[in-house]
Amino acid sequence: MYKWYINLIMNLAEHIKFIPNKYHKAIKKFFMILYYTITKLTIILILNFLLKTLKEALVITIVFMPVRGFAQGIHSKKNWVCWIITLLVFVSTPLFIKYFDISYHLILFSYPLFILNFIIFAPNDTKKNPLKNKGLRIALKIVSTIIVIAYYIYSLNYQNIISDAMYYATITALISFHPITYKLFKQSNYNYRYL
């Protein structure tokens, strides 16, 4: 299915004459990411529907995407590893949200540590996509930290499904960009330093 889909896209790109050849690689990458995102999201939502945690899965997905998008982080070298980790996170986390309440004191005392980690370590890049632009790195750091501070403020004032999802999304994003994770998976971190 994947090969058919990519071949279709690339054949269309080649037949549309106003798209220069130098953009074909970027087009292929965009549609590859789109394909994997849609297929993973579909499987995740079906599994959560069966587990009666669809609402929690939708909320965690919505609050995770911005913080992960700006903080960046590790990517699996193999697609099947990515599938396993993604399914583990996005099937187990909605269950945690549904059945375990996060205490106010845990929110109060752990978020400052999360924020500190975002200030020090975010964003983190990958070997394939190093963050070469210093201004972009600073902007990503500021925005991702502001998002986590906003999650903290919201969670101090409201304890509900959204605040729980924000908490787990912050932890998951932090794990994905933290240098310890890169070391555990034997991947280089802060790749722009090696350019």
Coordinates of C-alpha atoms in Angstrom, one line a residue:
M1 CA 0.0 0.0 0.0
Y2 CA 2.8 2.4 1.0
K3 CA 4.8 1.8 -2.2
W4 CA 1.7 2.2 -4.4
Y5 CA 0.8 5.5 -2.6
I6 CA 4.3 7.0 -2.9
N7 CA 4.6 5.9 -6.5
L8 CA 1.3 7.5 -7.3
I9 CA 2.4 10.8 -5.7
M10 CA 5.7 10.8 -7.4
N11 CA 4.2 10.0 -10.8
L12 CA 1.8 12.9 -10.3
A13 CA 4.7 15.2 -9.3
E14 CA 6.6 14.2 -12.5
H15 CA 3.5 14.8 -14.7
I16 CA 2.8 18.2 -13.2
K17 CA 5.4 20.2 -15.1
F18 CA 5.4 23.4 -12.9
I19 CA 6.9 21.5 -10.0
P20 CA 10.7 21.5 -10.5
N21 CA 12.7 18.3 -10.0
K22 CA 14.7 19.7 -7.1
Y23 CA 11.4 19.7 -5.0
H24 CA 10.5 16.1 -5.7
K25 CA 12.6 14.8 -2.8
A26 CA 10.9 17.2 -0.4
I27 CA 7.4 16.3 -1.8
K28 CA 8.2 12.6 -1.3
K29 CA 9.3 13.2 2.3
F30 CA 6.2 15.2 3.1
F31 CA 3.8 12.6 1.7
M32 CA 5.8 9.8 3.4
I33 CA 5.4 11.5 6.8
L34 CA 1.7 12.2 6.1
Y35 CA 1.1 8.5 5.2
Y36 CA 2.8 7.2 8.4
T37 CA 1.1 9.8 10.6
I38 CA -2.4 9.0 9.2
T39 CA -1.9 5.2 9.4
K40 CA -0.5 5.4 13.0
L41 CA -3.2 7.8 14.1
T42 CA -5.9 5.5 12.6
I43 CA -4.6 2.4 14.3
I44 CA -4.2 4.3 17.6
L45 CA -7.7 5.6 17.5
I46 CA -9.2 2.2 16.7
L47 CA -7.3 0.5 19.6
N48 CA -8.4 3.3 22.0
F49 CA -12.0 3.0 20.7
L50 CA -11.9 -0.7 21.5
L51 CA -10.4 0.0 25.0
K52 CA -13.1 2.8 25.6
T53 CA -10.4 5.5 25.9
L54 CA -11.0 7.3 22.6
K55 CA -11.7 10.6 24.3
E56 CA -8.5 10.4 26.3
A57 CA -6.6 9.4 23.2
L58 CA -7.9 12.4 21.2
V59 CA -7.0 14.8 24.1
I60 CA -3.4 13.4 24.6
T61 CA -2.8 13.6 20.8
I62 CA -4.0 17.2 20.6
V63 CA -1.9 18.4 23.6
F64 CA 1.2 16.3 22.7
M65 CA 1.6 17.5 19.1
P66 CA 2.5 21.2 19.8
V67 CA 5.0 20.4 22.6
R68 CA 6.7 17.6 20.6
G69 CA 6.6 19.7 17.4
F70 CA 8.5 22.6 19.0
A71 CA 10.8 20.6 21.4
Q72 CA 11.7 18.2 18.6
G73 CA 13.4 15.0 19.7
I74 CA 14.5 11.5 18.8
H75 CA 13.3 9.5 15.9
S76 CA 13.6 5.7 15.6
K77 CA 16.1 4.5 13.1
K78 CA 13.6 1.7 12.1
N79 CA 10.0 2.2 11.3
W80 CA 8.8 -0.9 13.2
V81 CA 10.5 0.4 16.4
C82 CA 8.7 3.7 15.9
W83 CA 5.4 1.7 15.5
I84 CA 6.0 -0.2 18.8
I85 CA 6.9 2.9 20.8
T86 CA 4.1 5.0 19.4
L87 CA 1.5 2.3 20.1
L88 CA 2.9 1.7 23.6
V89 CA 2.7 5.4 24.4
F90 CA -0.6 6.3 22.8
V91 CA -2.5 3.2 24.0
S92 CA -1.2 3.1 27.6
T93 CA -1.3 6.8 28.3
P94 CA -5.0 7.2 27.6
L95 CA -5.5 4.3 30.1
F96 CA -3.5 6.2 32.7
I97 CA -5.5 9.3 32.1
K98 CA -8.8 7.5 32.5
Y99 CA -7.9 5.4 35.6
F100 CA -5.3 7.3 37.5
D101 CA -5.6 10.8 38.9
I102 CA -2.5 12.9 39.1
S103 CA -2.2 14.6 42.5
Y104 CA -2.1 18.4 42.8
H105 CA 1.2 18.2 44.7
L106 CA 2.8 16.1 42.0
I107 CA 1.8 18.7 39.5
L108 CA 3.0 21.5 41.7
F109 CA 6.5 20.1 42.3
S110 CA 7.3 18.2 39.2
Y111 CA 6.4 20.8 36.5
P112 CA 9.2 23.2 37.6
L113 CA 11.7 20.4 36.9
F114 CA 10.1 19.7 33.5
I115 CA 10.3 23.4 32.6
L116 CA 14.0 23.5 33.7
N117 CA 14.7 20.5 31.4
F118 CA 12.9 22.2 28.5
I119 CA 15.0 25.4 29.1
I120 CA 18.3 23.4 29.2
F121 CA 17.8 20.6 26.7
A122 CA 15.1 21.5 24.2
P123 CA 15.1 21.4 21.2
N124 CA 17.1 18.3 20.3
D125 CA 17.6 17.3 16.7
T126 CA 18.4 14.2 14.7
K127 CA 21.4 13.2 12.5
K128 CA 19.2 13.4 9.4
N129 CA 17.7 16.8 10.4
P130 CA 20.2 18.8 12.4
L131 CA 19.0 22.2 13.7
K132 CA 21.6 24.3 12.0
N133 CA 19.9 27.7 12.4
K134 CA 20.7 29.2 15.9
G135 CA 17.7 31.6 15.7
L136 CA 15.4 28.7 15.0
R137 CA 16.8 26.7 17.9
I138 CA 16.2 29.6 20.3
A139 CA 12.7 30.1 18.9
L140 CA 11.8 26.4 19.3
K141 CA 13.2 26.5 22.9
I142 CA 11.2 29.5 23.8
V143 CA 7.9 28.3 22.3
S144 CA 8.2 24.8 23.7
T145 CA 9.0 26.2 27.2
I146 CA 6.0 28.6 27.0
I147 CA 3.7 25.7 26.1
V148 CA 4.9 23.7 29.1
I149 CA 4.5 26.8 31.4
A150 CA 0.9 27.2 30.0
Y151 CA 0.2 23.5 30.7
Y152 CA 1.5 24.1 34.3
I153 CA -0.7 27.1 34.9
Y154 CA -3.7 25.3 33.5
S155 CA -3.0 22.2 35.6
L156 CA -2.7 24.3 38.8
N157 CA -6.1 25.7 38.2
Y158 CA -8.0 22.7 36.7
Q159 CA -7.7 19.0 37.5
N160 CA -9.4 17.2 34.7
I161 CA -8.8 15.0 31.6
I162 CA -7.0 17.9 29.9
S163 CA -4.6 18.6 32.7
D164 CA -3.8 14.9 33.0
A165 CA -3.1 14.7 29.3
M166 CA -0.9 17.8 29.4
Y167 CA 1.1 16.2 32.2
Y168 CA 1.7 13.0 30.3
A169 CA 2.3 14.8 27.0
T170 CA 5.0 16.9 28.8
I171 CA 6.7 13.8 30.2
T172 CA 6.6 12.0 26.8
A173 CA 8.0 15.0 25.0
L174 CA 10.7 15.5 27.6
I175 CA 11.8 11.9 27.3
S176 CA 11.9 12.1 23.5
F177 CA 14.3 15.0 23.5
H178 CA 16.4 14.4 26.6
P179 CA 20.1 13.6 26.1
I180 CA 19.8 10.5 28.3
T181 CA 17.2 9.0 25.8
Y182 CA 19.7 9.7 22.9
K183 CA 22.4 7.9 24.9
L184 CA 20.2 4.9 25.7
F185 CA 19.3 4.5 22.0
K186 CA 22.9 5.2 20.9
Q187 CA 22.0 8.2 18.8
S188 CA 24.0 11.4 18.7
N189 CA 22.3 14.5 20.2
Y190 CA 22.6 18.2 19.4
N191 CA 23.8 17.2 15.9
Y192 CA 24.3 20.8 14.8
R193 CA 27.4 20.9 17.0
Y194 CA 29.1 18.3 14.8
L195 CA 28.6 20.2 11.5

